[in-house]
PDB file of C-alpha atoms and ligand atoms in Angstrom:
ATOM      1  CA  MET X   1       7.540  10.987  -5.600  1.00  0.00           C
ATOM      2  CA  LEU X   2       9.635  12.282  -2.765  1.00  0.00           C
ATOM      3  CA  THR X   3      13.295  11.236  -3.128  1.00  0.00           C
ATOM      4  CA  ILE X   4      14.884  10.571   0.091  1.00  0.00           C
ATOM      5  CA  LEU X   5      18.628  10.351   0.795  1.00  0.00           C
ATOM      6  CA  GLN X   6      20.379   9.358   4.328  1.00  0.00           C
ATOM      7  CA  LEU X   7      23.391  10.870   4.888  1.00  0.00           C
ATOM      8  CA  PRO X   8      24.975   9.508   8.014  1.00  0.00           C
ATOM      9  CA  VAL X   9      27.423  12.176   9.930  1.00  0.00           C
ATOM     10  CA  LEU X  10      29.159  12.657  13.021  1.00  0.00           C
ATOM     11  CA  ASN X  11      28.925   9.106  15.521  1.00  0.00           C
ATOM     12  CA  ASP X  12      25.774   8.758  14.987  1.00  0.00           C
ATOM     13  CA  ASN X  13      23.573  11.348  12.923  1.00  0.00           C
ATOM     14  CA  TYR X  14      21.269  10.766  10.169  1.00  0.00           C
ATOM     15  CA  ILE X  15      20.945  14.018   7.788  1.00  0.00           C
ATOM     16  CA  TYR X  16      17.971  13.389   5.646  1.00  0.00           C
ATOM     17  CA  LEU X  17      18.255  15.126   1.853  1.00  0.00           C
ATOM     18  CA  LEU X  18      14.566  15.172   0.412  1.00  0.00           C
ATOM     19  CA  HIS X  19      13.958  15.971  -3.614  1.00  0.00           C
ATOM     20  CA  ASP X  20      10.835  16.655  -5.084  1.00  0.00           C
ATOM     21  CA  PRO X  21      11.612  15.871  -8.897  1.00  0.00           C
ATOM     22  CA  LEU X  22       8.737  17.419 -10.748  1.00  0.00           C
ATOM     23  CA  SER X  23       9.887  20.870  -9.139  1.00  0.00           C
ATOM     24  CA  GLY X  24      14.181  20.272  -8.657  1.00  0.00           C
ATOM     25  CA  GLU X  25      13.260  21.292  -4.776  1.00  0.00           C
ATOM     26  CA  THR X  26      15.224  20.220  -2.353  1.00  0.00           C
ATOM     27  CA  ALA X  27      15.320  19.943   1.163  1.00  0.00           C
ATOM     28  CA  ALA X  28      17.907  19.329   3.998  1.00  0.00           C
ATOM     29  CA  VAL X  29      16.546  18.348   7.233  1.00  0.00           C
ATOM     30  CA  ASP X  30      18.841  18.701  10.111  1.00  0.00           C
ATOM     31  CA  PRO X  31      21.839  19.124   8.704  1.00  0.00           C
ATOM     32  CA  ALA X  32      24.471  18.631  11.503  1.00  0.00           C
ATOM     33  CA  LEU X  33      27.120  19.259   9.010  1.00  0.00           C
ATOM     34  CA  ALA X  34      27.583  21.428   5.749  1.00  0.00           C
ATOM     35  CA  GLN X  35      30.053  19.748   3.998  1.00  0.00           C
ATOM     36  CA  PRO X  36      28.222  16.286   3.415  1.00  0.00           C
ATOM     37  CA  VAL X  37      25.586  18.030   2.371  1.00  0.00           C
ATOM     38  CA  LEU X  38      27.033  20.194   0.081  1.00  0.00           C
ATOM     39  CA  ASP X  39      29.006  17.076  -1.529  1.00  0.00           C
ATOM     40  CA  GLU X  40      25.965  15.233  -2.217  1.00  0.00           C
ATOM     41  CA  LEU X  41      24.007  18.004  -3.897  1.00  0.00           C
ATOM     42  CA  ALA X  42      27.086  18.237  -6.124  1.00  0.00           C
ATOM     43  CA  ARG X  43      27.332  14.813  -6.949  1.00  0.00           C
ATOM     44  CA  ARG X  44      23.237  14.992  -7.924  1.00  0.00           C
ATOM     45  CA  ASN X  45      23.483  18.436  -9.228  1.00  0.00           C
ATOM     46  CA  TRP X  46      20.794  19.329  -7.021  1.00  0.00           C
ATOM     47  CA  GLN X  47      20.276  22.890  -5.561  1.00  0.00           C
ATOM     48  CA  LEU X  48      19.156  23.206  -2.109  1.00  0.00           C
ATOM     49  CA  THR X  49      16.021  24.941  -1.295  1.00  0.00           C
ATOM     50  CA  TYR X  50      15.079  24.664   2.244  1.00  0.00           C
ATOM     51  CA  ILE X  51      16.714  23.424   5.341  1.00  0.00           C
ATOM     52  CA  PHE X  52      13.932  21.624   7.661  1.00  0.00           C
ATOM     53  CA  ASN X  53      14.885  22.124  11.239  1.00  0.00           C
ATOM     54  CA  THR X  54      13.458  19.879  13.782  1.00  0.00           C
ATOM     55  CA  HIS X  55      15.263  21.442  16.851  1.00  0.00           C
ATOM     56  CA  HIS X  56      17.555  23.855  18.237  1.00  0.00           C
ATOM     57  CA  HIS X  57      20.321  21.245  19.017  1.00  0.00           C
ATOM     58  CA  GLY X  58      23.834  21.675  17.563  1.00  0.00           C
ATOM     59  CA  ASP X  59      24.127  18.157  15.836  1.00  0.00           C
ATOM     60  CA  HIS X  60      20.906  19.278  14.156  1.00  0.00           C
ATOM     61  CA  VAL X  61      21.757  22.969  13.267  1.00  0.00           C
ATOM     62  CA  GLY X  62      25.270  23.088  12.336  1.00  0.00           C
ATOM     63  CA  GLY X  63      25.516  23.145   8.801  1.00  0.00           C
ATOM     64  CA  ASN X  64      22.675  25.764   8.816  1.00  0.00           C
ATOM     65  CA  LEU X  65      24.423  29.237   8.325  1.00  0.00           C
ATOM     66  CA  GLU X  66      27.153  27.274   5.487  1.00  0.00           C
ATOM     67  CA  LEU X  67      24.624  26.133   3.658  1.00  0.00           C
ATOM     68  CA  LYS X  68      22.542  29.136   3.966  1.00  0.00           C
ATOM     69  CA  ALA X  69      25.242  30.991   2.552  1.00  0.00           C
ATOM     70  CA  ARG X  70      26.370  28.771   0.400  1.00  0.00           C
ATOM     71  CA  THR X  71      23.032  27.814  -1.578  1.00  0.00           C
ATOM     72  CA  GLY X  72      20.611  30.825  -0.541  1.00  0.00           C
ATOM     73  CA  CYS X  73      18.437  28.445   0.649  1.00  0.00           C
ATOM     74  CA  GLN X  74      15.717  29.016   3.243  1.00  0.00           C
ATOM     75  CA  ILE X  75      15.449  27.887   6.649  1.00  0.00           C
ATOM     76  CA  ILE X  76      12.115  26.665   8.271  1.00  0.00           C
ATOM     77  CA  GLY X  77      11.920  25.904  12.324  1.00  0.00           C
ATOM     78  CA  ALA X  78       9.844  26.686  15.294  1.00  0.00           C
ATOM     79  CA  GLU X  79       8.361  29.601  16.024  1.00  0.00           C
ATOM     80  CA  ALA X  80       8.883  28.584  19.649  1.00  0.00           C
ATOM     81  CA  ASP X  81      12.869  28.199  18.711  1.00  0.00           C
ATOM     82  CA  LYS X  82      13.379  30.992  16.404  1.00  0.00           C
ATOM     83  CA  HIS X  83      15.898  32.832  19.473  1.00  0.00           C
ATOM     84  CA  ARG X  84      18.338  29.752  18.931  1.00  0.00           C
ATOM     85  CA  ILE X  85      17.726  28.036  15.299  1.00  0.00           C
ATOM     86  CA  PRO X  86      20.810  29.920  13.281  1.00  0.00           C
ATOM     87  CA  GLY X  87      19.365  31.668  10.405  1.00  0.00           C
ATOM     88  CA  ILE X  88      15.756  30.585  11.050  1.00  0.00           C
ATOM     89  CA  ASP X  89      13.676  32.212   7.629  1.00  0.00           C
ATOM     90  CA  ARG X  90      10.404  30.871   8.328  1.00  0.00           C
ATOM     91  CA  CYS X  91       8.813  30.194  11.732  1.00  0.00           C
ATOM     92  CA  VAL X  92       6.005  27.506  11.884  1.00  0.00           C
ATOM     93  CA  ASN X  93       4.124  26.252  14.304  1.00  0.00           C
ATOM     94  CA  ASP X  94       1.973  22.956  14.994  1.00  0.00           C
ATOM     95  CA  GLN X  95      -0.623  21.591  11.999  1.00  0.00           C
ATOM     96  CA  ASP X  96       1.222  24.520   9.813  1.00  0.00           C
ATOM     97  CA  THR X  97       2.305  22.878   6.124  1.00  0.00           C
ATOM     98  CA  VAL X  98       5.617  23.360   4.514  1.00  0.00           C
ATOM     99  CA  GLN X  99       5.446  22.735   0.852  1.00  0.00           C
ATOM    100  CA  LEU X 100       8.616  20.883  -1.266  1.00  0.00           C
ATOM    101  CA  GLY X 101       7.743  21.434  -4.521  1.00  0.00           C
ATOM    102  CA  GLN X 102       4.310  19.607  -5.375  1.00  0.00           C
ATOM    103  CA  GLN X 103       4.978  17.274  -1.658  1.00  0.00           C
ATOM    104  CA  THR X 104       3.277  18.686   1.243  1.00  0.00           C
ATOM    105  CA  ALA X 105       4.403  18.527   4.821  1.00  0.00           C
ATOM    106  CA  GLN X 106       2.450  18.615   8.061  1.00  0.00           C
ATOM    107  CA  VAL X 107       4.542  20.620  10.701  1.00  0.00           C
ATOM    108  CA  ILE X 108       3.531  18.605  14.146  1.00  0.00           C
ATOM    109  CA  ALA X 109       4.734  20.148  17.235  1.00  0.00           C
ATOM    110  CA  THR X 110       6.118  17.717  19.843  1.00  0.00           C
ATOM    111  CA  PRO X 111       7.455  19.134  22.455  1.00  0.00           C
ATOM    112  CA  GLY X 112       9.706  17.055  25.413  1.00  0.00           C
ATOM    113  CA  HIS X 113      13.084  16.236  24.154  1.00  0.00           C
ATOM    114  CA  THR X 114      13.258  20.174  23.817  1.00  0.00           C
ATOM    115  CA  SER X 115      10.440  22.843  24.161  1.00  0.00           C
ATOM    116  CA  GLY X 116      10.233  23.611  20.901  1.00  0.00           C
ATOM    117  CA  HIS X 117      10.819  20.796  18.931  1.00  0.00           C
ATOM    118  CA  ILE X 118       8.553  19.710  15.506  1.00  0.00           C
ATOM    119  CA  VAL X 119       8.446  16.457  13.140  1.00  0.00           C
ATOM    120  CA  TYR X 120       7.539  16.873   9.651  1.00  0.00           C
ATOM    121  CA  TYR X 121       4.658  14.679   8.086  1.00  0.00           C
ATOM    122  CA  PHE X 122       4.751  13.870   4.709  1.00  0.00           C
ATOM    123  CA  ALA X 123       1.488  11.887   4.258  1.00  0.00           C
ATOM    124  CA  ALA X 124       1.422  11.050   0.920  1.00  0.00           C
ATOM    125  CA  ALA X 125       4.938   9.553   1.046  1.00  0.00           C
ATOM    126  CA  ASN X 126       4.421   7.835   4.439  1.00  0.00           C
ATOM    127  CA  ALA X 127       7.259   9.318   5.790  1.00  0.00           C
ATOM    128  CA  LEU X 128       7.855  11.154   9.256  1.00  0.00           C
ATOM    129  CA  PHE X 129      11.527  13.208   9.731  1.00  0.00           C
ATOM    130  CA  CYS X 130      11.196  13.018  13.720  1.00  0.00           C
ATOM    131  CA  GLY X 131      14.539  14.705  15.079  1.00  0.00           C
ATOM    132  CA  ASP X 132      14.855  13.378  18.336  1.00  0.00           C
ATOM    133  CA  THR X 133      11.800  12.757  19.799  1.00  0.00           C
ATOM    134  CA  LEU X 134      10.895   8.780  18.542  1.00  0.00           C
ATOM    135  CA  PHE X 135      13.710   6.910  17.906  1.00  0.00           C
ATOM    136  CA  VAL X 136      13.883   3.234  16.956  1.00  0.00           C
ATOM    137  CA  MET X 137      12.915   1.478  19.678  1.00  0.00           C
ATOM    138  CA  GLY X 138      13.236   4.205  21.894  1.00  0.00           C
ATOM    139  CA  CYS X 139      12.736   8.431  22.269  1.00  0.00           C
ATOM    140  CA  GLY X 140      14.411  11.249  23.248  1.00  0.00           C
ATOM    141  CA  ARG X 141      15.632  12.212  26.449  1.00  0.00           C
ATOM    142  CA  LEU X 142      14.568  15.577  28.084  1.00  0.00           C
ATOM    143  CA  PHE X 143      16.427  18.310  27.667  1.00  0.00           C
ATOM    144  CA  ASP X 144      14.311  21.867  28.768  1.00  0.00           C
ATOM    145  CA  GLY X 145      10.707  19.813  27.887  1.00  0.00           C
ATOM    146  CA  THR X 146       8.686  18.043  30.511  1.00  0.00           C
ATOM    147  CA  ILE X 147       8.069  14.245  31.070  1.00  0.00           C
ATOM    148  CA  GLY X 148       4.406  15.336  30.502  1.00  0.00           C
ATOM    149  CA  GLN X 149       5.033  16.834  27.110  1.00  0.00           C
ATOM    150  CA  LEU X 150       7.039  13.838  25.571  1.00  0.00           C
ATOM    151  CA  TRP X 151       4.040  11.689  26.530  1.00  0.00           C
ATOM    152  CA  GLN X 152       1.938  13.445  24.749  1.00  0.00           C
ATOM    153  CA  SER X 153       4.065  14.214  21.492  1.00  0.00           C
ATOM    154  CA  LEU X 154       4.511  10.604  21.538  1.00  0.00           C
ATOM    155  CA  GLN X 155       0.940   9.611  22.088  1.00  0.00           C
ATOM    156  CA  THR X 156       0.124  12.213  18.897  1.00  0.00           C
ATOM    157  CA  LEU X 157       2.920  10.563  16.873  1.00  0.00           C
ATOM    158  CA  GLN X 158       1.285   6.858  17.479  1.00  0.00           C
ATOM    159  CA  THR X 159      -2.414   8.420  15.456  1.00  0.00           C
ATOM    160  CA  LEU X 160      -0.208   8.244  12.491  1.00  0.00           C
ATOM    161  CA  PRO X 161      -0.783   5.758  10.039  1.00  0.00           C
ATOM    162  CA  ALA X 162       0.937   2.429  11.224  1.00  0.00           C
ATOM    163  CA  THR X 163       2.873   2.239   7.970  1.00  0.00           C
ATOM    164  CA  THR X 164       4.560   5.418   8.443  1.00  0.00           C
ATOM    165  CA  ARG X 165       8.132   5.278   7.558  1.00  0.00           C
ATOM    166  CA  ILE X 166      10.017   6.309  10.528  1.00  0.00           C
ATOM    167  CA  TYR X 167      13.283   8.815   9.899  1.00  0.00           C
ATOM    168  CA  CYS X 168      14.716   9.683  12.991  1.00  0.00           C
ATOM    169  CA  ALA X 169      17.926  11.766  13.855  1.00  0.00           C
ATOM    170  CA  HIS X 170      20.202   8.907  15.269  1.00  0.00           C
ATOM    171  CA  GLU X 171      21.496   5.728  14.818  1.00  0.00           C
ATOM    172  CA  TYR X 172      20.723   4.856  18.805  1.00  0.00           C
ATOM    173  CA  THR X 173      18.808   1.330  17.838  1.00  0.00           C
ATOM    174  CA  GLN X 174      21.050  -1.402  19.056  1.00  0.00           C
ATOM    175  CA  ASN X 175      21.383   0.253  22.443  1.00  0.00           C
ATOM    176  CA  ASN X 176      18.128   1.284  22.635  1.00  0.00           C
ATOM    177  CA  GLY X 177      16.891  -2.263  21.703  1.00  0.00           C
ATOM    178  CA  ARG X 178      19.342  -4.057  24.570  1.00  0.00           C
ATOM    179  CA  PHE X 179      17.222  -1.601  26.862  1.00  0.00           C
ATOM    180  CA  ALA X 180      13.835  -2.966  25.490  1.00  0.00           C
ATOM    181  CA  LEU X 181      14.978  -6.592  26.229  1.00  0.00           C
ATOM    182  CA  THR X 182      15.407  -6.123  29.060  1.00  0.00           C
ATOM    183  CA  LEU X 183      12.057  -5.134  29.799  1.00  0.00           C
ATOM    184  CA  GLU X 184      10.169  -7.432  27.369  1.00  0.00           C
ATOM    185  CA  PRO X 185      12.557 -10.277  27.024  1.00  0.00           C
ATOM    186  CA  ASP X 186       9.576 -12.644  26.240  1.00  0.00           C
ATOM    187  CA  ASN X 187       8.596 -10.564  23.244  1.00  0.00           C
ATOM    188  CA  VAL X 188       8.938 -12.288  19.744  1.00  0.00           C
ATOM    189  CA  ALA X 189       8.732  -8.808  17.937  1.00  0.00           C
ATOM    190  CA  LEU X 190      11.518  -7.479  19.639  1.00  0.00           C
ATOM    191  CA  GLN X 191      13.198 -10.547  19.583  1.00  0.00           C
ATOM    192  CA  GLU X 192      13.092 -11.044  15.724  1.00  0.00           C
ATOM    193  CA  LYS X 193      13.969  -7.073  15.355  1.00  0.00           C
ATOM    194  CA  MET X 194      17.266  -7.110  17.217  1.00  0.00           C
ATOM    195  CA  ALA X 195      18.289 -10.262  15.168  1.00  0.00           C
ATOM    196  CA  ASP X 196      17.627  -8.080  12.230  1.00  0.00           C
ATOM    197  CA  VAL X 197      19.517  -5.152  13.902  1.00  0.00           C
ATOM    198  CA  ALA X 198      22.480  -6.880  14.708  1.00  0.00           C
ATOM    199  CA  THR X 199      22.408  -8.551  11.170  1.00  0.00           C
ATOM    200  CA  LEU X 200      22.523  -4.590   9.575  1.00  0.00           C
ATOM    201  CA  ARG X 201      24.925  -3.290  12.066  1.00  0.00           C
ATOM    202  CA  ALA X 202      27.451  -5.940  11.708  1.00  0.00           C
ATOM    203  CA  ARG X 203      27.426  -4.678   7.678  1.00  0.00           C
ATOM    204  CA  GLN X 204      27.879  -0.886   9.167  1.00  0.00           C
ATOM    205  CA  GLN X 205      23.985  -0.570   7.446  1.00  0.00           C
ATOM    206  CA  ALA X 206      21.168   2.035   8.724  1.00  0.00           C
ATOM    207  CA  THR X 207      18.432   0.513  11.297  1.00  0.00           C
ATOM    208  CA  VAL X 208      17.080   3.517   9.917  1.00  0.00           C
ATOM    209  CA  PRO X 209      13.907   4.342   8.982  1.00  0.00           C
ATOM    210  CA  SER X 210      11.121   1.963  10.961  1.00  0.00           C
ATOM    211  CA  THR X 211       7.440   1.966  10.450  1.00  0.00           C
ATOM    212  CA  LEU X 212       5.321   3.078  13.481  1.00  0.00           C
ATOM    213  CA  ALA X 213       3.858  -0.258  13.476  1.00  0.00           C
ATOM    214  CA  GLN X 214       7.013  -1.856  13.941  1.00  0.00           C
ATOM    215  CA  GLU X 215       7.977   1.018  16.936  1.00  0.00           C
ATOM    216  CA  LEU X 216       4.526  -0.297  18.419  1.00  0.00           C
ATOM    217  CA  ALA X 217       5.465  -3.698  18.542  1.00  0.00           C
ATOM    218  CA  THR X 218       9.092  -3.132  20.298  1.00  0.00           C
ATOM    219  CA  ASN X 219       9.302   0.132  21.538  1.00  0.00           C
ATOM    220  CA  PRO X 220       8.784   0.016  25.236  1.00  0.00           C
ATOM    221  CA  PHE X 221       8.231   3.932  25.096  1.00  0.00           C
ATOM    222  CA  LEU X 222       4.883   3.023  22.876  1.00  0.00           C
ATOM    223  CA  ARG X 223       4.223  -0.339  24.942  1.00  0.00           C
ATOM    224  CA  THR X 224       3.572   1.167  28.403  1.00  0.00           C
ATOM    225  CA  ASP X 225       0.051  -0.922  28.503  1.00  0.00           C
ATOM    226  CA  SER X 226       2.025  -3.902  28.113  1.00  0.00           C
ATOM    227  CA  LYS X 227       1.275  -6.254  31.513  1.00  0.00           C
ATOM    228  CA  ALA X 228       5.069  -7.800  31.189  1.00  0.00           C
ATOM    229  CA  LEU X 229       6.556  -4.290  30.932  1.00  0.00           C
ATOM    230  CA  GLN X 230       4.994  -2.839  33.752  1.00  0.00           C
ATOM    231  CA  THR X 231       5.858  -5.709  35.625  1.00  0.00           C
ATOM    232  CA  ALA X 232       9.230  -5.399  34.428  1.00  0.00           C
ATOM    233  CA  VAL X 233       9.399  -1.920  36.067  1.00  0.00           C
ATOM    234  CA  GLY X 234       7.333  -2.816  39.406  1.00  0.00           C
ATOM    235  CA  LEU X 235       4.598  -0.775  38.594  1.00  0.00           C
ATOM    236  CA  GLN X 236       1.636  -3.608  37.335  1.00  0.00           C
ATOM    237  CA  GLY X 237      -1.402  -1.987  36.829  1.00  0.00           C
ATOM    238  CA  GLY X 238       0.482   1.770  36.834  1.00  0.00           C
ATOM    239  CA  ASP X 239      -1.045   4.675  34.990  1.00  0.00           C
ATOM    240  CA  SER X 240       0.678   5.085  31.503  1.00  0.00           C
ATOM    241  CA  LEU X 241       2.379   8.367  32.444  1.00  0.00           C
ATOM    242  CA  VAL X 242       3.650   6.612  35.849  1.00  0.00           C
ATOM    243  CA  VAL X 243       5.034   3.836  33.593  1.00  0.00           C
ATOM    244  CA  PHE X 244       6.462   6.294  31.262  1.00  0.00           C
ATOM    245  CA  THR X 245       8.255   8.434  33.592  1.00  0.00           C
ATOM    246  CA  ARG X 246       9.828   5.427  34.979  1.00  0.00           C
ATOM    247  CA  LEU X 247      10.881   3.836  31.796  1.00  0.00           C
ATOM    248  CA  ARG X 248      12.653   7.323  30.804  1.00  0.00           C
ATOM    249  CA  ALA X 249      14.419   7.312  34.142  1.00  0.00           C
ATOM    250  CA  LEU X 250      15.495   3.816  33.819  1.00  0.00           C
ATOM    251  CA  LYS X 251      17.148   4.267  29.945  1.00  0.00           C
ATOM    252  CA  ASP X 252      18.686   7.702  31.428  1.00  0.00           C
ATOM    253  CA  VAL X 253      21.292   5.468  33.304  1.00  0.00           C
ATOM    254  CA  PHE X 254      21.126   2.463  31.180  1.00  0.00           C
TER     255      PHE X 254
HETATM  256 ZN1   ZN C 301      18.635  17.007  20.185  1.00  0.00          ZN
HETATM  257 FE1   FE C 302      20.526  14.848  18.467  1.00  0.00          FE
END
């Protein structure tokens, strides 16, 4: 069993603390800040073994060096980002595996948001830590990756089991959902999802994780084959990548 804690930090970031009870090993995924992680570790009497970084942006690596200095943890990140992930100890590539005690994560390269972005997939735990690649009802915007890369990365993630829990790095859900509703106002799954989201946010609760099944039913960036969506963006029968490109451009200015 993999214990997963979700720490909300900054405006809308989530840090995840992963703990393997059998070995006692603990990992922080994308620690934007060190202190909330140190506080939670102290509260639970856990030792930090690893940091798993998905990409190099400051709101994902900001706590790296302090956590490493304070805990001696090992920092794992993409080979492609080794020059820009602070304190990186181990470089990984697509299809590599990383261990957290008894738990195994598969590394999947998902360039697009950035050129070096990776995600961590724990198949046995049904959990995907996807950073800024896939969000609830949305996806990451482009920095130094390309639209074609982002498209391919999302195609890859869609091949995971539908029950996979999607642990993304930001609480962007409500805004993403509003955009999605402009495209598919008659999508019942989307309407229901947004009602749930409104309830959760009114209580200041997280809307993350979702599941891949929910994303397939509601996330416009995974629904470029939807006739209603294609019509909404004026690209009926359009090539999927062309529709996707249009969606990303529209969301950028939404
Ligand atoms: Zn980012
Ligand atoms: Fe981010």
